[in-house]
Amino acid sequence: MQLITNAVSLFEKGYFDSAYYSLRQSLETALTMVYLSDLEGDKREKELLKWKEKSRFPMYKAMIELLEKQMAIFSDVKETMTDYFDEMERTKKHLNKYVHKQGFNTF
């Protein structure tokens, strides 16, 4: 919620690149929380430690794939809410365009 609030505030102040980055980060943080909450005790602790230490941790796409394999409920929700997940992926790709490209066109 704070990342989205920050994004709106940054956008209003004209910091568009930072606003887009904050929105993208909110999607990644939400997915990370779902991924970690799906893991069992010891494995969750190990993965959380990796995340905190910024060591080897699955990226967005890998987390989605792992969740689909491990968690029948997530797979069912993703299949049932295809439009939502498709729109989220389109939004993420759009945000990545602005976050990773610099120049007058995207300024």
PDB file of C-alpha atoms in Angstrom:
ATOM      1  CA  MET A   1       0.000   0.000   0.000  1.00  0.00           C
ATOM      2  CA  GLN A   2       2.813   2.405   0.864  1.00  0.00           C
ATOM      3  CA  LEU A   3       4.520   1.825  -2.493  1.00  0.00           C
ATOM      4  CA  ILE A   4       1.296   2.682  -4.323  1.00  0.00           C
ATOM      5  CA  THR A   5       0.765   5.758  -2.137  1.00  0.00           C
ATOM      6  CA  ASN A   6       4.350   6.814  -2.854  1.00  0.00           C
ATOM      7  CA  ALA A   7       3.800   6.272  -6.583  1.00  0.00           C
ATOM      8  CA  VAL A   8       0.796   8.597  -6.626  1.00  0.00           C
ATOM      9  CA  SER A   9       2.669  11.247  -4.650  1.00  0.00           C
ATOM     10  CA  LEU A  10       5.735  10.994  -6.903  1.00  0.00           C
ATOM     11  CA  PHE A  11       3.582  11.158 -10.020  1.00  0.00           C
ATOM     12  CA  GLU A  12       1.829  14.298  -8.755  1.00  0.00           C
ATOM     13  CA  LYS A  13       5.222  15.897  -8.119  1.00  0.00           C
ATOM     14  CA  GLY A  14       6.363  15.071 -11.651  1.00  0.00           C
ATOM     15  CA  TYR A  15       8.781  12.256 -10.801  1.00  0.00           C
ATOM     16  CA  PHE A  16       7.257   9.909 -13.360  1.00  0.00           C
ATOM     17  CA  ASP A  17      10.160   7.462 -13.590  1.00  0.00           C
ATOM     18  CA  SER A  18      10.216   7.033  -9.817  1.00  0.00           C
ATOM     19  CA  ALA A  19       6.433   6.676  -9.732  1.00  0.00           C
ATOM     20  CA  TYR A  20       6.522   3.880 -12.310  1.00  0.00           C
ATOM     21  CA  TYR A  21       9.330   2.158 -10.421  1.00  0.00           C
ATOM     22  CA  SER A  22       7.329   2.311  -7.192  1.00  0.00           C
ATOM     23  CA  LEU A  23       4.280   0.769  -8.899  1.00  0.00           C
ATOM     24  CA  ARG A  24       6.383  -2.013 -10.377  1.00  0.00           C
ATOM     25  CA  GLN A  25       7.929  -2.645  -6.979  1.00  0.00           C
ATOM     26  CA  SER A  26       4.462  -2.934  -5.408  1.00  0.00           C
ATOM     27  CA  LEU A  27       3.616  -5.776  -7.829  1.00  0.00           C
ATOM     28  CA  GLU A  28       6.880  -7.555  -7.083  1.00  0.00           C
ATOM     29  CA  THR A  29       6.509  -7.138  -3.316  1.00  0.00           C
ATOM     30  CA  ALA A  30       2.950  -8.491  -3.351  1.00  0.00           C
ATOM     31  CA  LEU A  31       4.024 -11.544  -5.335  1.00  0.00           C
ATOM     32  CA  THR A  32       7.010 -12.113  -3.034  1.00  0.00           C
ATOM     33  CA  MET A  33       4.683 -12.152  -0.020  1.00  0.00           C
ATOM     34  CA  VAL A  34       2.399 -14.711  -1.716  1.00  0.00           C
ATOM     35  CA  TYR A  35       5.431 -16.824  -2.641  1.00  0.00           C
ATOM     36  CA  LEU A  36       6.860 -16.754   0.893  1.00  0.00           C
ATOM     37  CA  SER A  37       3.512 -17.401   2.572  1.00  0.00           C
ATOM     38  CA  ASP A  38       3.031 -20.534   0.450  1.00  0.00           C
ATOM     39  CA  LEU A  39       6.266 -22.132   1.690  1.00  0.00           C
ATOM     40  CA  GLU A  40       6.461 -24.433   4.691  1.00  0.00           C
ATOM     41  CA  GLY A  41       8.312 -23.404   7.902  1.00  0.00           C
ATOM     42  CA  ASP A  42      12.026 -24.143   7.340  1.00  0.00           C
ATOM     43  CA  LYS A  43      11.924 -23.527   3.610  1.00  0.00           C
ATOM     44  CA  ARG A  44      10.147 -20.200   4.210  1.00  0.00           C
ATOM     45  CA  GLU A  45      12.803 -19.144   6.708  1.00  0.00           C
ATOM     46  CA  LYS A  46      15.604 -20.053   4.275  1.00  0.00           C
ATOM     47  CA  GLU A  47      13.981 -18.195   1.388  1.00  0.00           C
ATOM     48  CA  LEU A  48      13.178 -15.183   3.572  1.00  0.00           C
ATOM     49  CA  LEU A  49      16.815 -15.052   4.677  1.00  0.00           C
ATOM     50  CA  LYS A  50      17.937 -15.171   1.021  1.00  0.00           C
ATOM     51  CA  TRP A  51      15.534 -12.318   0.230  1.00  0.00           C
ATOM     52  CA  LYS A  52      16.730 -10.228   3.195  1.00  0.00           C
ATOM     53  CA  GLU A  53      20.387 -10.797   2.322  1.00  0.00           C
ATOM     54  CA  LYS A  54      19.700 -10.039  -1.352  1.00  0.00           C
ATOM     55  CA  SER A  55      21.257 -13.341  -2.360  1.00  0.00           C
ATOM     56  CA  ARG A  56      19.956 -15.747  -5.012  1.00  0.00           C
ATOM     57  CA  PHE A  57      16.163 -15.437  -4.893  1.00  0.00           C
ATOM     58  CA  PRO A  58      13.621 -16.226  -7.620  1.00  0.00           C
ATOM     59  CA  MET A  59      12.677 -13.381  -9.940  1.00  0.00           C
ATOM     60  CA  TYR A  60       9.049 -12.451 -10.705  1.00  0.00           C
ATOM     61  CA  LYS A  61       8.529 -14.954 -13.541  1.00  0.00           C
ATOM     62  CA  ALA A  62      10.211 -17.780 -11.626  1.00  0.00           C
ATOM     63  CA  MET A  63       8.019 -17.132  -8.565  1.00  0.00           C
ATOM     64  CA  ILE A  64       4.880 -17.327 -10.723  1.00  0.00           C
ATOM     65  CA  GLU A  65       6.061 -20.621 -12.228  1.00  0.00           C
ATOM     66  CA  LEU A  66       6.934 -22.061  -8.802  1.00  0.00           C
ATOM     67  CA  LEU A  67       3.568 -21.006  -7.383  1.00  0.00           C
ATOM     68  CA  GLU A  68       1.736 -22.584 -10.300  1.00  0.00           C
ATOM     69  CA  LYS A  69       3.576 -25.876  -9.731  1.00  0.00           C
ATOM     70  CA  GLN A  70       3.387 -25.933  -5.933  1.00  0.00           C
ATOM     71  CA  MET A  71       0.040 -24.446  -5.157  1.00  0.00           C
ATOM     72  CA  ALA A  72      -3.167 -25.761  -6.698  1.00  0.00           C
ATOM     73  CA  ILE A  73      -5.164 -22.849  -5.271  1.00  0.00           C
ATOM     74  CA  PHE A  74      -2.887 -20.259  -6.910  1.00  0.00           C
ATOM     75  CA  SER A  75      -3.082 -22.105 -10.239  1.00  0.00           C
ATOM     76  CA  ASP A  76      -6.866 -22.238  -9.991  1.00  0.00           C
ATOM     77  CA  VAL A  77      -7.112 -18.533  -9.142  1.00  0.00           C
ATOM     78  CA  LYS A  78      -4.732 -17.653 -11.974  1.00  0.00           C
ATOM     79  CA  GLU A  79      -6.758 -19.724 -14.432  1.00  0.00           C
ATOM     80  CA  THR A  80     -10.075 -18.332 -13.204  1.00  0.00           C
ATOM     81  CA  MET A  81      -8.855 -14.726 -13.188  1.00  0.00           C
ATOM     82  CA  THR A  82      -6.943 -14.827 -16.463  1.00  0.00           C
ATOM     83  CA  ASP A  83      -7.961 -11.281 -17.404  1.00  0.00           C
ATOM     84  CA  TYR A  84      -6.578  -9.904 -14.133  1.00  0.00           C
ATOM     85  CA  PHE A  85      -3.231 -11.683 -14.473  1.00  0.00           C
ATOM     86  CA  ASP A  86      -2.945 -10.747 -18.151  1.00  0.00           C
ATOM     87  CA  GLU A  87      -3.618  -7.098 -17.321  1.00  0.00           C
ATOM     88  CA  MET A  88      -1.110  -7.214 -14.468  1.00  0.00           C
ATOM     89  CA  GLU A  89       1.530  -8.610 -16.854  1.00  0.00           C
ATOM     90  CA  ARG A  90       0.758  -5.920 -19.464  1.00  0.00           C
ATOM     91  CA  THR A  91       0.990  -3.239 -16.776  1.00  0.00           C
ATOM     92  CA  LYS A  92       4.295  -4.627 -15.524  1.00  0.00           C
ATOM     93  CA  LYS A  93       5.728  -4.652 -19.055  1.00  0.00           C
ATOM     94  CA  HIS A  94       4.514  -1.073 -19.597  1.00  0.00           C
ATOM     95  CA  LEU A  95       6.100   0.030 -16.325  1.00  0.00           C
ATOM     96  CA  ASN A  96       9.355  -1.730 -17.233  1.00  0.00           C
ATOM     97  CA  LYS A  97       9.497   0.229 -20.507  1.00  0.00           C
ATOM     98  CA  TYR A  98       9.505   3.508 -18.612  1.00  0.00           C
ATOM     99  CA  VAL A  99      11.747   2.357 -15.794  1.00  0.00           C
ATOM    100  CA  HIS A 100      14.437   0.887 -18.035  1.00  0.00           C
ATOM    101  CA  LYS A 101      14.412   3.331 -20.942  1.00  0.00           C
ATOM    102  CA  GLN A 102      15.760   6.791 -20.577  1.00  0.00           C
ATOM    103  CA  GLY A 103      15.622   9.680 -22.932  1.00  0.00           C
ATOM    104  CA  PHE A 104      13.438  12.563 -23.943  1.00  0.00           C
ATOM    105  CA  ASN A 105      10.646  10.290 -25.286  1.00  0.00           C
ATOM    106  CA  THR A 106       9.987   8.716 -21.890  1.00  0.00           C
ATOM    107  CA  PHE A 107      10.827  11.773 -19.791  1.00  0.00           C
TER     108      PHE A 107
END
